CSV table of C-alpha atoms and ligand atoms in Angstrom, one decimal:
chain,number,residue,atom,x,y,z
A,23,MET,CA,-7.5,15.0,36.1
A,24,VAL,CA,-8.9,15.9,32.4
A,25,VAL,CA,-11.5,18.1,33.4
A,26,SER,CA,-9.2,19.9,35.9
A,27,ILE,CA,-6.8,20.7,33.0
A,28,LEU,CA,-9.8,21.8,30.6
A,29,THR,CA,-10.7,24.2,33.6
A,30,HIS,CA,-7.8,26.8,32.5
A,31,PRO,CA,-9.1,28.8,29.8
A,32,PHE,CA,-6.1,28.0,27.6
A,33,MET,CA,-6.2,24.6,27.5
A,34,ALA,CA,-10.0,24.7,27.1
A,35,ALA,CA,-9.1,26.9,23.8
A,36,ALA,CA,-6.1,24.5,22.7
A,37,ALA,CA,-8.6,21.3,23.5
A,38,CYS,CA,-11.3,23.2,21.0
A,39,VAL,CA,-8.4,23.9,18.4
A,40,ALA,CA,-7.4,19.9,18.5
A,41,VAL,CA,-10.8,18.7,18.2
A,42,ALA,CA,-11.5,20.9,15.1
A,43,LEU,CA,-8.3,19.7,13.6
A,44,ALA,CA,-9.0,16.3,14.2
A,45,LEU,CA,-12.5,16.8,12.5
A,46,LEU,CA,-10.8,18.5,9.6
A,47,ALA,CA,-8.6,15.7,9.5
A,48,THR,CA,-11.6,13.0,9.1
A,49,THR,CA,-13.9,14.7,6.7
A,50,SER,CA,-12.6,12.9,3.6
A,51,SER,CA,-13.0,9.7,5.3
A,52,ALA,CA,-16.3,10.6,6.8
A,53,GLN,CA,-17.6,10.5,3.4
A,54,LEU,CA,-16.6,7.0,2.8
A,55,ASP,CA,-18.6,4.5,5.0
A,56,PRO,CA,-18.2,0.6,5.5
A,57,HIS,CA,-21.8,-0.3,4.8
A,58,PHE,CA,-21.6,1.9,1.4
A,59,TYR,CA,-23.0,-1.2,-0.5
A,60,ASP,CA,-25.2,-3.1,1.8
A,61,LYS,CA,-28.9,-2.0,0.1
A,62,ALA,CA,-27.3,-1.0,-3.6
A,63,CYS,CA,-25.0,-4.6,-3.7
A,64,PRO,CA,-25.1,-6.8,-0.7
A,65,ALA,CA,-23.3,-9.8,-3.2
A,66,ALA,CA,-20.3,-7.4,-3.9
A,67,LEU,CA,-18.2,-7.9,-0.7
A,68,PRO,CA,-18.7,-11.4,-0.6
A,69,THR,CA,-18.0,-11.7,-4.5
A,70,ILE,CA,-14.7,-9.8,-3.9
A,71,LYS,CA,-13.6,-12.1,-0.9
A,72,ARG,CA,-14.0,-15.2,-3.1
A,73,LEU,CA,-12.3,-14.4,-6.0
A,74,VAL,CA,-9.3,-13.1,-3.7
A,75,GLU,CA,-9.5,-15.9,-2.1
A,76,GLU,CA,-9.0,-18.1,-5.4
A,77,ALA,CA,-6.6,-16.1,-7.0
A,78,VAL,CA,-4.6,-16.3,-3.5
A,79,ALA,CA,-4.9,-20.1,-3.3
A,80,ALA,CA,-3.7,-20.2,-7.0
A,81,GLU,CA,-0.8,-18.0,-6.5
A,82,PRO,CA,0.3,-16.6,-2.9
A,83,ARG,CA,2.1,-13.4,-4.3
A,84,MET,CA,-1.1,-12.2,-5.5
A,85,GLY,CA,-1.9,-11.3,-2.5
A,86,ALA,CA,0.9,-8.8,-2.0
A,87,SER,CA,0.5,-7.6,-5.3
A,88,LEU,CA,-3.1,-6.6,-4.7
A,89,LEU,CA,-2.1,-5.2,-1.7
A,90,ARG,CA,0.8,-2.8,-3.4
A,91,LEU,CA,-1.6,-2.0,-6.1
A,92,HIS,CA,-4.0,-0.1,-3.9
A,93,PHE,CA,-0.8,1.6,-2.3
A,94,HIS,CA,0.5,2.8,-5.7
A,95,ASP,CA,-3.2,4.1,-6.8
A,96,CYS,CA,-3.6,6.0,-3.4
A,97,PHE,CA,-0.3,7.7,-3.0
A,98,VAL,CA,-1.1,9.0,-6.6
A,99,ASN,CA,-3.9,12.1,-6.1
A,100,GLY,CA,-5.9,9.9,-3.9
A,101,CYS,CA,-7.4,6.6,-4.0
A,102,ASP,CA,-9.4,6.8,-7.2
A,103,GLY,CA,-8.5,4.0,-9.6
A,104,SER,CA,-6.5,6.1,-11.6
A,105,ILE,CA,-3.5,3.2,-11.6
A,106,LEU,CA,-5.9,0.8,-13.3
A,107,LEU,CA,-6.1,3.3,-16.5
A,108,ASP,CA,-4.5,1.5,-19.5
A,109,ASP,CA,-2.4,3.9,-21.5
A,110,THR,CA,-4.1,4.7,-25.4
A,111,PRO,CA,-3.0,6.4,-28.1
A,112,PHE,CA,-4.4,9.6,-26.6
A,113,PHE,CA,-3.8,9.3,-23.0
A,114,THR,CA,-0.4,8.2,-20.9
A,115,GLY,CA,-1.7,6.7,-17.5
A,116,GLU,CA,0.4,5.4,-14.4
A,117,THR,CA,1.2,1.9,-15.2
A,118,MET,CA,4.4,2.7,-16.8
A,119,ALA,CA,5.5,5.3,-14.6
A,120,ALA,CA,8.7,4.7,-13.1
A,121,PRO,CA,7.8,3.0,-9.8
A,122,ASN,CA,5.2,0.5,-11.6
A,123,ALA,CA,6.5,-0.6,-14.8
A,124,ASN,CA,7.4,-3.9,-15.0
A,125,SER,CA,6.3,-4.5,-11.3
A,126,VAL,CA,3.2,-3.2,-10.3
A,127,ARG,CA,0.8,-6.5,-10.8
A,128,GLY,CA,-2.8,-7.8,-10.3
A,129,PHE,CA,-4.3,-6.0,-13.0
A,130,ASP,CA,-5.8,-9.1,-14.4
A,131,VAL,CA,-7.7,-10.2,-11.2
A,132,ILE,CA,-9.2,-6.8,-10.6
A,133,ASP,CA,-10.8,-7.3,-14.2
A,134,ARG,CA,-11.9,-10.7,-13.6
A,135,ILE,CA,-13.5,-9.3,-9.9
A,136,LYS,CA,-15.0,-6.2,-11.5
A,137,GLY,CA,-16.5,-8.7,-14.0
A,138,ALA,CA,-18.2,-10.8,-11.6
A,139,VAL,CA,-19.2,-7.8,-9.3
A,140,ASN,CA,-20.9,-6.5,-12.2
A,141,ALA,CA,-22.8,-9.6,-12.5
A,142,ALA,CA,-23.5,-9.8,-8.9
A,143,CYS,CA,-25.0,-6.5,-9.0
A,144,ARG,CA,-26.9,-6.7,-12.3
A,145,GLY,CA,-25.2,-3.7,-13.0
A,146,ASN,CA,-22.2,-1.1,-12.7
A,147,VAL,CA,-22.5,-0.4,-9.0
A,148,VAL,CA,-19.1,-0.5,-7.5
A,149,SER,CA,-16.3,1.7,-8.3
A,150,CYS,CA,-13.0,0.2,-9.2
A,151,ALA,CA,-11.3,2.0,-6.2
A,152,ASP,CA,-13.2,0.4,-4.1
A,153,VAL,CA,-12.5,-2.9,-5.6
A,154,VAL,CA,-8.9,-2.4,-5.3
A,155,ALA,CA,-9.3,-1.2,-1.4
A,156,ILE,CA,-11.7,-4.4,-0.4
A,157,ALA,CA,-9.2,-6.5,-2.5
A,158,ALA,CA,-6.2,-5.3,-0.5
A,159,ARG,CA,-8.0,-6.0,2.8
A,160,ASP,CA,-9.2,-9.4,1.7
A,161,SER,CA,-5.9,-10.4,0.7
A,162,VAL,CA,-4.0,-9.2,3.9
A,163,VAL,CA,-6.6,-11.7,5.6
A,164,ALA,CA,-6.0,-14.4,3.0
A,165,LEU,CA,-2.3,-14.3,4.1
A,166,GLY,CA,-3.2,-14.7,7.9
A,167,GLY,CA,-3.2,-10.7,8.6
A,168,PRO,CA,-5.8,-8.7,10.2
A,169,SER,CA,-9.2,-8.1,9.2
A,170,TYR,CA,-10.8,-4.4,9.4
A,171,ASP,CA,-13.9,-2.8,7.9
A,172,VAL,CA,-13.1,-1.0,4.8
A,173,PRO,CA,-14.7,2.6,4.2
A,174,LEU,CA,-16.4,2.7,1.1
A,175,GLY,CA,-18.0,4.8,-1.8
A,176,ARG,CA,-15.0,6.0,-3.5
A,177,ARG,CA,-15.8,6.7,-7.2
A,178,ASP,CA,-13.1,6.4,-10.2
A,179,ALA,CA,-10.9,9.1,-11.8
A,180,ARG,CA,-11.6,10.0,-15.3
A,181,THR,CA,-7.8,10.9,-15.5
A,182,ALA,CA,-4.3,9.7,-14.3
A,183,SER,CA,-1.3,11.3,-14.1
A,184,GLN,CA,2.4,9.5,-14.7
A,185,ALA,CA,4.1,12.8,-13.7
A,186,ALA,CA,2.5,12.3,-10.3
A,187,ALA,CA,2.8,8.6,-10.0
A,188,ASN,CA,6.7,9.2,-10.7
A,189,SER,CA,6.9,11.8,-7.7
A,190,SER,CA,4.4,11.0,-5.3
A,191,ILE,CA,5.7,7.4,-4.5
A,192,PRO,CA,8.6,6.7,-2.3
A,193,ALA,CA,11.7,5.4,-4.0
A,194,PRO,CA,13.7,2.4,-2.4
A,195,THR,CA,16.6,4.5,-2.6
A,196,PHE,CA,15.1,7.3,0.4
A,197,GLY,CA,16.5,7.6,3.5
A,198,ILE,CA,14.3,7.9,6.7
A,199,ASP,CA,13.8,11.3,6.2
A,200,ARG,CA,12.4,11.3,2.8
A,201,LEU,CA,10.6,8.5,3.6
A,202,ALA,CA,9.0,10.4,6.6
A,203,SER,CA,8.5,13.7,4.4
A,204,ASN,CA,7.0,11.6,1.6
A,205,PHE,CA,4.5,10.0,4.1
A,206,ALA,CA,3.5,13.6,6.0
A,207,SER,CA,3.0,14.8,2.4
A,208,HIS,CA,0.1,12.0,2.1
A,209,GLY,CA,-1.0,13.1,6.1
A,210,LEU,CA,0.5,9.9,7.3
A,211,SER,CA,2.6,9.6,10.5
A,212,LEU,CA,5.9,8.3,11.0
A,213,GLN,CA,3.8,5.6,13.1
A,214,ASP,CA,2.0,5.1,9.8
A,215,LEU,CA,5.2,4.9,7.7
A,216,VAL,CA,6.6,2.1,10.1
A,217,ALA,CA,3.3,0.1,10.2
A,218,LEU,CA,2.4,0.3,6.4
A,219,SER,CA,6.2,-0.8,5.4
A,220,GLY,CA,5.1,-3.9,7.7
A,221,ALA,CA,3.3,-4.8,3.8
A,222,HIS,CA,7.0,-6.0,3.2
A,223,THR,CA,6.2,-9.0,5.3
A,224,LEU,CA,4.1,-10.1,1.9
A,225,GLY,CA,5.7,-10.5,-1.4
A,226,PHE,CA,9.2,-10.2,-3.7
A,227,SER,CA,11.5,-7.4,-4.7
A,228,ARG,CA,13.3,-7.4,-8.0
A,229,CYS,CA,17.0,-7.2,-7.9
A,230,THR,CA,16.9,-4.1,-9.4
A,231,ASN,CA,15.8,-2.4,-6.6
A,232,PHE,CA,18.4,-3.9,-3.9
A,233,ARG,CA,21.1,-4.3,-6.1
A,234,ASP,CA,23.2,-1.2,-4.8
A,235,ARG,CA,22.3,-1.9,-1.2
A,236,LEU,CA,23.9,-5.6,-2.0
A,237,TYR,CA,27.2,-4.3,-3.4
A,238,ASN,CA,27.3,-0.9,-1.3
A,239,GLU,CA,25.7,-1.1,1.8
A,240,THR,CA,27.6,-4.1,3.5
A,241,ALA,CA,27.9,-2.0,6.7
A,242,THR,CA,24.3,-2.2,7.5
A,243,LEU,CA,23.6,-5.7,5.7
A,244,ASP,CA,23.8,-9.1,7.2
A,245,GLY,CA,26.6,-11.0,5.9
A,246,SER,CA,24.8,-14.1,5.2
A,247,LEU,CA,21.9,-12.4,3.5
A,248,ALA,CA,24.1,-10.7,1.1
A,249,ALA,CA,25.7,-13.7,0.1
A,250,SER,CA,22.4,-15.6,-0.7
A,251,LEU,CA,21.0,-12.5,-2.1
A,252,ARG,CA,24.2,-11.9,-4.6
A,253,ALA,CA,24.2,-15.3,-6.1
A,254,ALA,CA,20.8,-14.4,-7.6
A,255,CYS,CA,21.7,-10.9,-8.1
A,256,PRO,CA,25.2,-10.1,-9.7
A,257,ARG,CA,26.9,-6.5,-9.5
A,258,ALA,CA,26.6,-5.7,-13.4
A,259,ALA,CA,23.4,-3.6,-13.9
A,260,GLY,CA,21.3,-5.7,-16.7
A,261,THR,CA,22.3,-9.2,-15.2
A,262,GLY,CA,19.6,-10.9,-13.3
A,263,ASP,CA,17.8,-7.6,-13.2
A,264,ASP,CA,14.1,-9.3,-12.5
A,265,SER,CA,15.4,-11.8,-10.1
A,266,LEU,CA,13.1,-12.1,-7.3
A,267,ALA,CA,13.9,-12.2,-3.5
A,268,PRO,CA,11.4,-12.1,-0.8
A,269,LEU,CA,10.8,-9.2,1.4
A,270,ASP,CA,11.3,-11.3,4.3
A,271,PRO,CA,11.8,-14.7,5.2
A,272,THR,CA,8.2,-15.8,5.0
A,273,PRO,CA,6.4,-14.2,2.0
A,274,ALA,CA,3.2,-15.8,1.8
A,275,ARG,CA,2.5,-15.2,5.6
A,276,PHE,CA,1.3,-11.9,7.2
A,277,ASP,CA,3.4,-12.2,10.5
A,278,ALA,CA,6.2,-9.9,12.2
A,279,ALA,CA,9.3,-11.4,10.7
A,280,TYR,CA,9.6,-8.3,8.9
A,281,PHE,CA,10.6,-6.6,11.7
A,282,ALA,CA,12.2,-9.4,13.4
A,283,SER,CA,14.3,-9.3,10.2
A,284,LEU,CA,15.1,-5.3,10.5
A,285,LEU,CA,16.8,-5.7,13.9
A,286,ARG,CA,19.5,-8.3,12.5
A,287,ASN,CA,20.1,-6.0,9.3
A,288,ARG,CA,18.2,-8.3,6.9
A,289,GLY,CA,15.9,-5.6,5.6
A,290,VAL,CA,15.8,-6.5,1.8
A,291,LEU,CA,15.2,-3.2,0.5
A,292,HIS,CA,17.4,0.3,1.6
A,293,SER,CA,14.3,1.7,2.5
A,294,ASP,CA,13.5,-1.2,4.7
A,295,GLN,CA,16.4,-1.1,6.7
A,296,GLN,CA,16.3,2.6,7.1
A,297,LEU,CA,13.4,2.1,9.4
A,298,PHE,CA,16.1,0.5,12.0
A,299,ALA,CA,19.5,2.0,12.6
A,300,GLY,CA,19.8,0.4,16.0
A,301,GLY,CA,19.7,3.7,18.1
A,302,PRO,CA,17.3,5.5,19.8
A,303,GLY,CA,15.1,6.7,17.5
A,304,VAL,CA,11.4,6.9,17.0
A,305,ALA,CA,11.2,4.6,14.2
A,306,ASP,CA,13.6,2.3,15.8
A,307,ALA,CA,11.6,2.0,18.5
A,308,LEU,CA,8.5,1.1,16.3
A,309,VAL,CA,10.4,-1.5,14.7
A,310,ARG,CA,11.4,-3.0,18.1
A,311,LEU,CA,7.8,-2.9,19.5
A,312,TYR,CA,6.1,-4.6,16.3
A,313,ALA,CA,8.9,-7.2,16.5
A,314,ALA,CA,8.0,-8.0,19.9
A,315,ASP,CA,4.3,-7.2,19.9
A,316,THR,CA,2.4,-9.2,16.9
A,317,ASP,CA,-0.8,-7.9,17.8
A,318,ALA,CA,0.4,-3.9,18.0
A,319,PHE,CA,1.7,-4.5,14.4
A,320,ARG,CA,-1.5,-6.1,13.2
A,321,ARG,CA,-3.7,-3.1,15.1
A,322,ASP,CA,-1.4,-0.6,13.8
A,323,PHE,CA,-1.4,-1.9,10.3
A,324,ALA,CA,-5.2,-2.2,10.1
A,325,ASP,CA,-5.9,1.3,11.6
A,326,ALA,CA,-3.1,2.7,9.0
A,327,MET,CA,-4.5,0.8,6.2
A,328,VAL,CA,-7.8,2.8,6.9
A,329,ARG,CA,-6.0,5.8,6.7
A,330,MET,CA,-4.1,5.6,3.4
A,331,GLY,CA,-7.4,4.1,1.9
A,332,SER,CA,-9.1,7.1,2.7
A,333,LEU,CA,-6.8,9.5,1.1
A,334,SER,CA,-8.8,12.2,-1.1
A,335,PRO,CA,-11.2,10.0,-2.4
A,336,LEU,CA,-13.5,11.2,-5.2
A,337,THR,CA,-17.2,10.9,-3.7
A,338,GLY,CA,-20.6,12.3,-4.6
A,339,SER,CA,-20.9,13.4,-8.0
A,340,ASN,CA,-17.3,13.7,-8.8
A,341,GLY,CA,-15.6,11.1,-11.3
A,342,GLU,CA,-17.7,8.1,-12.0
A,343,ILE,CA,-18.0,4.4,-11.7
A,344,ARG,CA,-16.0,2.9,-14.3
A,345,TYR,CA,-17.6,-0.3,-16.0
A,346,ASN,CA,-14.3,-1.6,-17.3
A,347,CYS,CA,-11.6,-0.7,-14.7
A,348,ARG,CA,-9.2,-0.2,-18.0
A,349,LYS,CA,-10.9,3.1,-19.4
A,350,VAL,CA,-13.2,5.6,-18.6
A,351,ASN,CA,-16.9,5.2,-19.5
A,352,TYR,CA,-16.9,7.5,-22.2
A,353,SER,CA,-13.9,8.5,-24.0
B,413,HEM,C1,7.9,2.9,2.9
B,413,HEM,C2,8.0,3.2,1.4
B,413,HEM,C3,7.8,2.0,0.5
B,413,HEM,C4,8.8,1.6,-0.7
B,413,HEM,C5,10.1,2.5,-0.7
B,413,HEM,C6,8.5,0.7,-1.2
B,413,HEM,C7,9.3,0.1,-2.1
B,413,HEM,C8,9.0,-1.0,-2.3
B,413,HEM,C9,9.6,-2.1,-3.8
B,413,HEM,C10,10.9,-1.4,-4.3
B,413,HEM,C11,9.3,-3.0,-3.9
B,413,HEM,C12,9.6,-4.3,-5.2
B,413,HEM,C13,8.9,-3.9,-6.3
B,413,HEM,C14,9.8,-4.5,-7.5
B,413,HEM,O1,10.7,-4.7,-7.3
B,413,HEM,O2,9.0,-4.9,-8.4
B,413,HEM,C15,7.8,-3.4,-3.2
B,413,HEM,C16,7.1,-4.3,-3.2
B,413,HEM,C17,5.8,-4.2,-2.1
B,413,HEM,N1,5.6,-3.6,-1.5
B,413,HEM,FE1,6.4,-1.7,-1.2
B,413,HEM,N2,7.1,0.4,-0.6
B,413,HEM,C18,6.6,0.9,0.4
B,413,HEM,C19,5.9,1.0,0.8
B,413,HEM,C20,4.9,-0.3,0.9
B,413,HEM,C21,3.5,0.2,1.5
B,413,HEM,C22,3.1,1.3,2.2
B,413,HEM,C23,2.7,-1.1,1.2
B,413,HEM,C24,1.4,-1.4,1.3
B,413,HEM,C25,0.4,-1.2,2.3
B,413,HEM,C26,3.8,-1.8,0.3
B,413,HEM,C27,3.3,-3.1,-0.2
B,413,HEM,C28,4.7,-4.0,-0.7
B,413,HEM,C29,4.3,-5.3,-1.2
B,413,HEM,C30,3.3,-6.2,-0.8
B,413,HEM,C31,5.4,-5.9,-2.1
B,413,HEM,C32,5.4,-6.9,-2.7
B,413,HEM,C33,4.5,-7.1,-3.8
B,413,HEM,C34,4.7,-8.2,-4.9
B,413,HEM,O3,5.4,-9.2,-4.5
B,413,HEM,O4,4.2,-7.9,-6.2
B,413,HEM,N3,5.1,-1.1,0.1
B,413,HEM,N4,7.8,-2.0,-2.3
B,414,NAG,C1,8.3,9.0,-15.7
B,414,NAG,O1,9.5,8.3,-15.4
B,414,NAG,C2,9.5,7.4,-16.6
B,414,NAG,C3,10.5,6.4,-16.4
B,414,NAG,O2,12.0,7.2,-15.2
B,414,NAG,C4,10.3,8.4,-17.5
B,414,NAG,O3,10.6,7.6,-18.9
B,414,NAG,C5,8.8,9.3,-17.9
B,414,NAG,O4,9.1,10.4,-18.9
B,414,NAG,C6,8.6,9.7,-16.6
B,414,NAG,N1,7.1,10.5,-16.9
B,414,NAG,C7,6.7,11.9,-16.8
B,414,NAG,C8,5.5,12.2,-17.3
B,414,NAG,O5,7.8,12.4,-16.0
B,415,NAG,C1,27.8,1.3,-5.8
B,415,NAG,O1,28.9,2.5,-5.6
B,415,NAG,C2,29.8,2.6,-6.6
B,415,NAG,C3,30.2,4.0,-6.2
B,415,NAG,O2,29.6,5.1,-5.5
B,415,NAG,C4,28.8,2.9,-7.9
B,415,NAG,O3,30.0,3.4,-9.0
B,415,NAG,C5,28.2,2.0,-8.0
B,415,NAG,O4,27.2,1.9,-9.1
B,415,NAG,C6,27.3,1.4,-6.9
B,415,NAG,N1,26.4,0.0,-7.0
B,415,NAG,C7,26.8,-1.4,-7.1
B,415,NAG,C8,25.6,-2.2,-7.5
B,415,NAG,O5,28.1,-1.5,-7.1
């Protein structure tokens, strides 16, 4: 069947273009390699895994926070460790950008891991961007999620951009069209959007990020969830802003409960519920699929994590391998 289609000259040409586009799309990730540290530091990956397991055992939410750290790194000029750079009197990094301030966490755990990896490797061998990518995968696994090989060899940025962090990370106020176009701007598909939003099977949100949904979106918000969330998140801005609500009923277990919740109008964030409107849309169909078929979710999530983790890496002689993840080597 495929062969007979390709004998048609136009179809053959179209197939060539498709192959060329596919090659083009993979060139950035083709430079990364899961075996990058096999020779240079075989102890690196086991060391990271052990420290992530310790951190998650001490506080399960840390697994969620490390996963989100990787997302917020990758969506701002690529997975280059830029989110880890501290502000200095002469430099404004990304930590205080709107989507990150008082929200992104895990920096101390990354410091601890990087110190241990430097010791295990007897030197500065593993980049901070790779530490974050591996820690995200190990966090997912520690909380019961799928494993996958992490392509490695990212190098660390010597710069960061608060403006880009403000504008490149999607906001919880976004509707489905803006969510989809934001992901498309990063080369990620609607399927990637739905699968990766499944990361909200883990962790928590602050009241400030779901207050408007709680009081203004009653038509698409389950009444009993609304009642329980309102107790901790009063209507008036400034009251209980930092109260936490789990993003799904099992915030320390990587499962399909997030998608099951969306089917029942129990998405916590506006952006979560935007993936499911109860209609015939493509996102709706994916939410139904993942709610019913956990294996499909796990597979698509792992594949999408590899794509997200391969966004615009610095490789070769670009960037550097930071010794201390919080600052560039020579400032
Ligand atoms: C699709 C667009 C997305 C939006 C609008 C969004 C928005 C948010 C918001 C507002 C929070 C709560 C933050 C706070 O209150 O401090 C949150 C938490 C979280 N997000 Fe997302 N997110 C998105 C996609 C993702 C993706 C792609 C991932 C990872 C692959 C992710 C992982 C997480 C995790 C794990 C948490 C919980 C963090 C913790 O408990 O520390 N999110 N997200
Ligand atoms: C980023 O957003 C924060 C919070 O809204 C704002 O204070 C800051 O000035 C913004 N930074 C840039 C560079 O646009
Ligand atoms: C809800 O909508 C009203 C009217 O648009 C707005 O004034 C208010 O700030 C919104 N948020 C909350 C929490 O009521």
